[in-house]
């Protein structure tokens, strides 16, 4: 475990920063200050004793501990300051300008041959404009397992990034033009994230893509988990209250679950036929994401779609086609050029997509016998965490611990039901 942490230098600062946020939100300032002071005094006393005994580790661990304590104090002080002043997310002038631009970009969507609710779905899917989306439509998408499509997330940013990268194929990755290509891609994905409202999931995807692009451009070794930690750390430094945003939690848990489970699930079957392998890969990604987010969805929403795994592939297929086509349509109309074939294609795809979601959304969802409490959620994720440790390390004690926490979860569900 220590070796894994050394390979990912952002893991420890992220954990300390998370602790600081939680302490600041749930513990009074006076108690936190006294606690940190006692820890510092204890560390000073312990350091003197270790120096007298001439520890083999020297002073390396002391500097590391003081650094982490300083980061913890900085985190607590920063969050307390934000709580005291105004912790709400503020909008800069440039972001307000982006929101005005978003409303202007909605005009070409009104020219499409679609009903009003389908136009609202398309506006939400491409530009993140959810103000006019009805609650019944959101519920329909949720029951179909496609609610994530209505929130601009890493999927949308990834589709836009892939489309732009395809358009910029003349700029070779092996020449110095790769720097120009990287800059254009970075500006484009952040502009897209800003226009769509800077949702936590979109910012997460933009950060991760930015770090990935920088690593590829300067040809440095990349690590997915370290990129995940660095992205979370940067976002929480900018706005600590992202931690309590549902989109932030679901997005980061889904990505972390995909990192760990996707390759393991996909490798269960060695498929060479691309017509079978590609659907299987999509299914593996969807299943991996839901392993990490399933408990959280039950906790927040009390239900989850029973057909989300089956609907994942067609929903993703339609979205991959609709998002680029709709964005190209918007740009062309704004330039004064109305392309009728593109008009017909975008309208037909959106109409077919909405009809598919409307039909599949009539299937009854999965609901637990009893609503999950915070303690139950904590027990489920501890069980899942130690199960991941067991899958990776193959130590029996991890499996026993995972089963223990799952037993506690089952007992909590039984007690809740009886009472």
XYZ file of C-alpha atoms in Angstrom:
419
model
C 0.000 0.000 0.000
C 2.863 2.393 0.827
C 4.402 1.685 -2.566
C 1.120 2.526 -4.300
C 0.876 5.838 -2.423
C 4.419 6.766 -3.426
C 3.496 6.236 -7.084
C 0.569 8.654 -6.652
C 1.855 11.776 -4.877
C -1.539 13.530 -4.927
C -3.270 10.787 -2.895
C -2.043 11.880 0.540
C -2.682 15.635 0.080
C -6.167 14.812 -1.217
C -6.946 12.669 1.840
C -5.683 15.376 4.214
C -7.636 18.093 2.381
C -10.812 15.966 2.582
C -10.271 15.522 6.335
C -9.864 19.275 6.714
C -13.124 19.966 4.867
C -15.063 17.458 6.986
C -13.554 18.797 10.232
C -14.398 22.384 9.311
C -17.999 21.572 8.380
C -18.882 19.274 11.285
C -16.588 20.442 14.140
C -16.696 23.908 15.799
C -13.695 26.113 15.142
C -12.565 26.209 18.799
C -12.585 22.407 19.132
C -10.682 21.958 15.862
C -8.062 24.546 16.889
C -7.532 22.892 20.296
C -7.277 19.456 18.667
C -4.689 20.581 16.124
C -2.706 22.327 18.855
C -2.636 19.166 20.984
C -1.479 17.114 18.002
C 1.349 19.567 17.290
C 2.504 19.554 20.926
C 2.422 15.744 21.016
C 4.413 15.560 17.806
C 7.056 17.959 19.158
C 7.423 15.886 22.340
C 7.588 12.628 20.396
C 10.123 14.057 17.937
C 12.521 14.937 20.738
C 12.366 11.394 22.131
C 12.993 9.885 18.719
C 15.973 12.176 18.111
C 17.510 11.068 21.398
C 17.155 7.445 20.325
C 18.743 8.245 16.939
C 16.016 6.836 14.739
C 17.161 4.996 11.612
C 14.634 6.931 9.538
C 16.210 10.267 10.379
C 14.016 13.318 10.084
C 12.203 12.378 6.885
C 9.005 11.210 8.586
C 8.993 14.329 10.796
C 9.062 16.703 7.826
C 6.311 14.679 6.150
C 4.131 14.766 9.263
C 4.621 18.498 9.748
C 3.790 19.071 6.087
C 0.538 17.096 6.391
C -0.409 18.928 9.607
C 0.269 22.267 7.920
C -1.898 21.226 4.962
C -4.654 20.095 7.354
C -4.538 23.420 9.202
C -4.581 25.305 5.896
C -7.583 23.296 4.732
C -9.490 23.916 7.964
C -8.685 27.619 7.971
C -9.662 28.051 4.343
C -13.002 26.262 4.741
C -13.813 28.129 7.971
C -13.110 31.370 6.126
C -15.389 30.372 3.257
C -18.124 29.392 5.732
C -17.794 32.689 7.563
C -17.914 34.847 4.445
C -19.954 33.251 1.683
C -19.520 29.625 0.697
C -21.848 29.801 -2.282
C -20.284 29.313 -5.681
C -19.625 32.691 -7.232
C -19.760 33.512 -10.900
C -17.090 35.602 -12.518
C -17.862 38.097 -15.280
C -16.557 35.782 -17.968
C -18.853 33.002 -16.766
C -21.870 35.298 -16.906
C -20.844 36.114 -20.466
C -20.730 32.387 -21.223
C -24.246 31.975 -19.855
C -25.491 34.751 -22.131
C -23.750 33.018 -25.019
C -25.453 29.776 -24.028
C -28.880 31.398 -24.424
C -27.901 32.722 -27.837
C -26.778 29.265 -28.947
C -30.228 27.885 -28.094
C -31.813 29.754 -31.012
C -30.777 27.255 -33.755
C -32.391 24.407 -31.789
C -35.800 26.098 -32.189
C -35.497 25.647 -35.974
C -35.541 21.842 -35.711
C -38.728 19.844 -36.417
C -39.200 18.626 -32.850
C -41.809 18.939 -30.145
C -41.101 21.349 -27.329
C -40.011 18.766 -24.754
C -37.665 17.116 -27.252
C -36.082 20.486 -28.045
C -35.537 20.953 -24.311
C -33.909 17.520 -24.121
C -31.579 18.407 -27.005
C -30.701 21.758 -25.386
C -29.887 19.952 -22.148
C -27.913 17.233 -23.909
C -25.704 19.587 -25.939
C -25.547 22.857 -23.989
C -26.511 21.858 -20.451
C -29.529 24.197 -20.482
C -31.929 22.558 -17.998
C -34.073 25.519 -16.965
C -37.038 24.566 -19.168
C -36.769 20.799 -18.787
C -39.895 19.435 -17.113
C -39.740 17.235 -14.035
C -41.700 14.465 -15.757
C -39.083 14.295 -18.520
C -36.265 14.049 -15.973
C -38.115 11.249 -14.183
C -38.599 9.423 -17.491
C -34.884 9.561 -18.215
C -34.078 8.489 -14.662
C -36.292 5.398 -14.917
C -34.615 4.537 -18.210
C -31.168 4.748 -16.639
C -30.265 7.744 -18.811
C -30.388 10.518 -16.213
C -26.624 11.030 -16.524
C -27.129 12.072 -20.150
C -29.135 15.114 -18.998
C -26.256 16.339 -16.821
C -23.194 17.493 -18.700
C -20.504 15.121 -17.505
C -17.311 13.414 -18.551
C -19.201 11.564 -21.258
C -20.208 14.819 -22.982
C -16.760 16.348 -22.612
C -15.217 13.125 -23.927
C -17.495 13.126 -26.989
C -16.666 16.761 -27.756
C -12.963 16.099 -27.209
C -12.996 13.068 -29.534
C -14.874 15.001 -32.222
C -12.474 17.953 -32.043
C -9.471 15.641 -32.091
C -10.880 14.034 -35.238
C -11.304 17.455 -36.833
C -7.709 18.367 -35.953
C -6.184 15.209 -37.407
C -3.956 17.215 -39.869
C -1.978 18.438 -36.851
C 0.364 15.532 -36.243
C 1.086 14.313 -32.706
C 4.686 13.547 -33.695
C 5.657 17.068 -34.730
C 5.840 20.389 -32.948
C 2.315 21.050 -34.138
C 1.183 18.872 -31.238
C 1.591 21.908 -28.955
C -0.839 23.944 -31.077
C -3.206 20.977 -31.190
C -3.086 20.595 -27.405
C -3.772 24.304 -26.850
C -6.753 24.262 -29.220
C -8.165 21.170 -27.519
C -7.657 22.598 -24.034
C -9.341 25.883 -24.910
C -12.229 24.083 -26.616
C -13.043 21.649 -23.809
C -12.886 24.358 -21.145
C -15.033 26.654 -23.267
C -17.561 23.837 -23.663
C -17.503 23.204 -19.896
C -18.038 26.924 -19.228
C -20.889 27.285 -21.723
C -22.675 24.291 -20.209
C -22.571 25.816 -16.717
C -19.374 24.420 -15.157
C -21.128 21.483 -13.528
C -18.915 19.540 -11.112
C -18.860 16.479 -13.376
C -17.941 18.581 -16.433
C -15.181 20.387 -14.548
C -13.855 17.017 -13.366
C -13.713 15.727 -16.928
C -12.109 18.938 -18.213
C -9.452 18.782 -15.489
C -8.641 15.129 -16.150
C -8.486 15.675 -19.897
C -6.278 18.715 -19.378
C -3.817 16.776 -17.232
C -3.901 13.900 -19.720
C -3.284 16.234 -22.677
C -0.412 17.989 -20.928
C 1.172 14.644 -20.082
C 0.811 13.375 -23.650
C 2.131 16.604 -25.162
C 5.259 16.785 -23.010
C 5.584 12.986 -23.253
C 5.562 12.188 -19.557
C 4.449 8.964 -17.913
C 0.805 9.093 -16.829
C -1.101 7.341 -14.053
C -4.917 7.298 -14.069
C -5.303 7.166 -10.281
C -2.851 10.014 -9.734
C -4.701 12.091 -12.343
C -7.965 11.316 -10.518
C -6.459 12.441 -7.187
C -4.917 15.572 -8.705
C -8.232 16.552 -10.310
C -10.188 16.078 -7.086
C -7.565 18.008 -5.111
C -7.540 20.966 -7.517
C -11.333 21.165 -7.611
C -11.639 21.022 -3.819
C -8.952 23.655 -3.379
C -10.895 25.941 -5.714
C -14.265 25.175 -4.129
C -14.269 22.883 -1.032
C -18.058 22.610 -1.144
C -17.892 20.617 -4.344
C -17.477 17.695 -1.919
C -21.172 17.911 -0.986
C -22.370 18.171 -4.581
C -24.150 15.010 -5.779
C -22.736 15.388 -9.266
C -19.197 15.600 -7.871
C -19.654 12.485 -5.737
C -21.277 10.389 -8.468
C -18.819 11.515 -11.122
C -15.667 10.761 -9.142
C -16.983 7.475 -7.765
C -18.014 6.336 -11.248
C -14.595 7.145 -12.722
C -12.734 5.489 -9.842
C -14.930 2.394 -10.154
C -14.294 2.255 -13.908
C -10.532 2.496 -13.339
C -10.592 -0.495 -10.996
C -13.296 -2.802 -12.354
C -13.481 -2.162 -16.112
C -10.366 -4.094 -17.206
C -11.183 -6.936 -14.833
C -14.741 -7.278 -16.171
C -13.755 -6.833 -19.824
C -11.047 -9.506 -19.538
C -13.552 -12.164 -18.451
C -14.143 -12.926 -22.123
C -11.438 -12.683 -24.781
C -13.429 -11.401 -27.761
C -11.831 -10.663 -31.123
C -14.907 -9.913 -33.209
C -15.340 -6.108 -33.029
C -19.128 -6.366 -33.442
C -19.238 -8.344 -30.203
C -16.263 -6.810 -28.386
C -17.438 -3.191 -28.649
C -20.900 -3.843 -27.106
C -19.239 -5.975 -24.425
C -16.790 -3.158 -23.623
C -19.649 -0.683 -23.284
C -21.485 -3.121 -21.019
C -18.324 -3.591 -18.927
C -17.894 0.185 -18.549
C -21.532 0.636 -17.518
C -21.359 -2.238 -15.037
C -18.072 -0.963 -13.584
C -19.495 2.545 -13.119
C -22.645 1.248 -11.441
C -20.712 -0.888 -8.955
C -19.322 2.299 -7.441
C -22.427 4.488 -7.709
C -25.244 2.020 -7.002
C -25.260 2.519 -3.172
C -25.044 6.298 -3.504
C -27.951 6.384 -5.984
C -30.096 4.325 -3.604
C -29.152 6.649 -0.738
C -29.982 9.896 -2.557
C -32.850 8.852 -4.832
C -34.279 5.744 -3.128
C -34.447 3.872 -6.426
C -32.409 2.947 -9.497
C -33.275 1.929 -13.013
C -33.588 -1.831 -13.534
C -32.747 -1.550 -17.250
C -29.805 0.847 -17.107
C -27.288 -1.810 -18.193
C -29.408 -2.768 -21.199
C -30.081 0.852 -22.132
C -26.473 1.996 -21.720
C -25.287 0.993 -25.190
C -28.157 2.475 -27.280
C -28.285 5.640 -25.139
C -24.535 6.149 -25.544
C -24.719 5.382 -29.282
C -27.438 7.969 -29.875
C -25.661 10.563 -27.719
C -22.331 10.100 -29.515
C -24.102 10.912 -32.792
C -26.436 13.637 -31.559
C -23.984 15.815 -29.595
C -21.493 16.513 -32.442
C -24.228 16.871 -35.066
C -26.207 19.293 -32.906
C -23.122 21.368 -32.120
C -22.187 21.534 -35.823
C -25.781 22.528 -36.625
C -25.667 25.329 -34.043
C -22.356 26.652 -35.370
C -23.481 26.556 -39.017
C -26.782 28.331 -38.300
C -24.942 30.996 -36.329
C -22.739 31.493 -39.393
C -25.847 31.943 -41.558
C -25.758 28.576 -43.341
C -28.757 26.248 -42.991
C -27.814 22.714 -44.045
C -31.080 20.814 -44.609
C -29.563 17.283 -44.588
C -27.982 18.056 -41.215
C -31.305 19.523 -40.076
C -33.157 16.329 -41.008
C -30.526 14.021 -39.505
C -30.356 15.879 -36.187
C -34.149 16.040 -35.896
C -34.594 12.350 -36.704
C -31.883 11.173 -34.299
C -33.224 13.315 -31.451
C -36.800 12.181 -32.075
C -35.767 8.507 -32.172
C -33.635 8.876 -29.051
C -36.409 10.536 -27.043
C -38.967 7.947 -28.180
C -36.626 5.111 -27.151
C -36.090 6.620 -23.688
C -39.822 7.235 -23.325
C -40.605 3.569 -24.010
C -37.881 2.009 -21.894
C -38.550 4.427 -19.037
C -41.873 2.706 -18.323
C -40.116 -0.277 -16.712
C -40.394 -0.315 -12.907
C -37.187 0.706 -11.071
C -35.260 -1.173 -8.376
C -36.108 0.036 -4.857
C -34.629 -1.218 -1.566
C -36.856 -2.695 1.146
C -35.753 0.114 3.482
C -34.133 3.478 2.665
C -30.403 3.609 3.230
C -29.101 5.647 6.158
C -25.692 7.322 6.346
C -24.338 4.468 8.479
C -25.629 1.862 6.026
C -24.009 3.730 3.158
C -20.747 3.891 5.096
C -20.906 0.123 5.782
C -21.573 -0.700 2.126
C -18.627 1.344 0.876
C -16.291 -0.059 3.529
C -17.289 -3.554 2.433
C -16.699 -2.606 -1.210
C -13.350 -0.988 -0.362
C -11.976 -4.091 1.385
C -13.342 -6.268 -1.399
C -11.246 -4.193 -3.834
C -8.221 -4.680 -1.570
C -8.812 -8.422 -1.650
C -9.184 -8.498 -5.447
C -5.895 -6.625 -5.812
C -3.774 -8.154 -3.028
C -5.453 -11.579 -2.531
C -5.031 -11.404 1.253
C -7.772 -13.390 3.090
C -7.994 -10.800 5.882
C -9.330 -8.253 3.415
C -12.084 -10.647 2.334
C -12.998 -11.376 5.972
C -13.177 -7.627 6.698
C -15.355 -7.043 3.619
C -17.742 -9.816 4.726
C -17.792 -8.368 8.255
C -18.914 -4.936 7.047
C -21.454 -6.534 4.715
C -22.816 -8.460 7.710
C -23.106 -5.182 9.634
C -24.978 -3.666 6.695
C -27.384 -6.624 6.560
C -27.935 -6.417 10.324
C -28.626 -2.659 10.047
C -31.183 -3.283 7.294
C -32.880 -5.967 9.393
C -32.993 -3.771 12.520
C -34.369 -0.861 10.493
C -37.087 -3.048 9.017
C -38.115 -4.591 12.352
C -38.199 -1.252 14.149
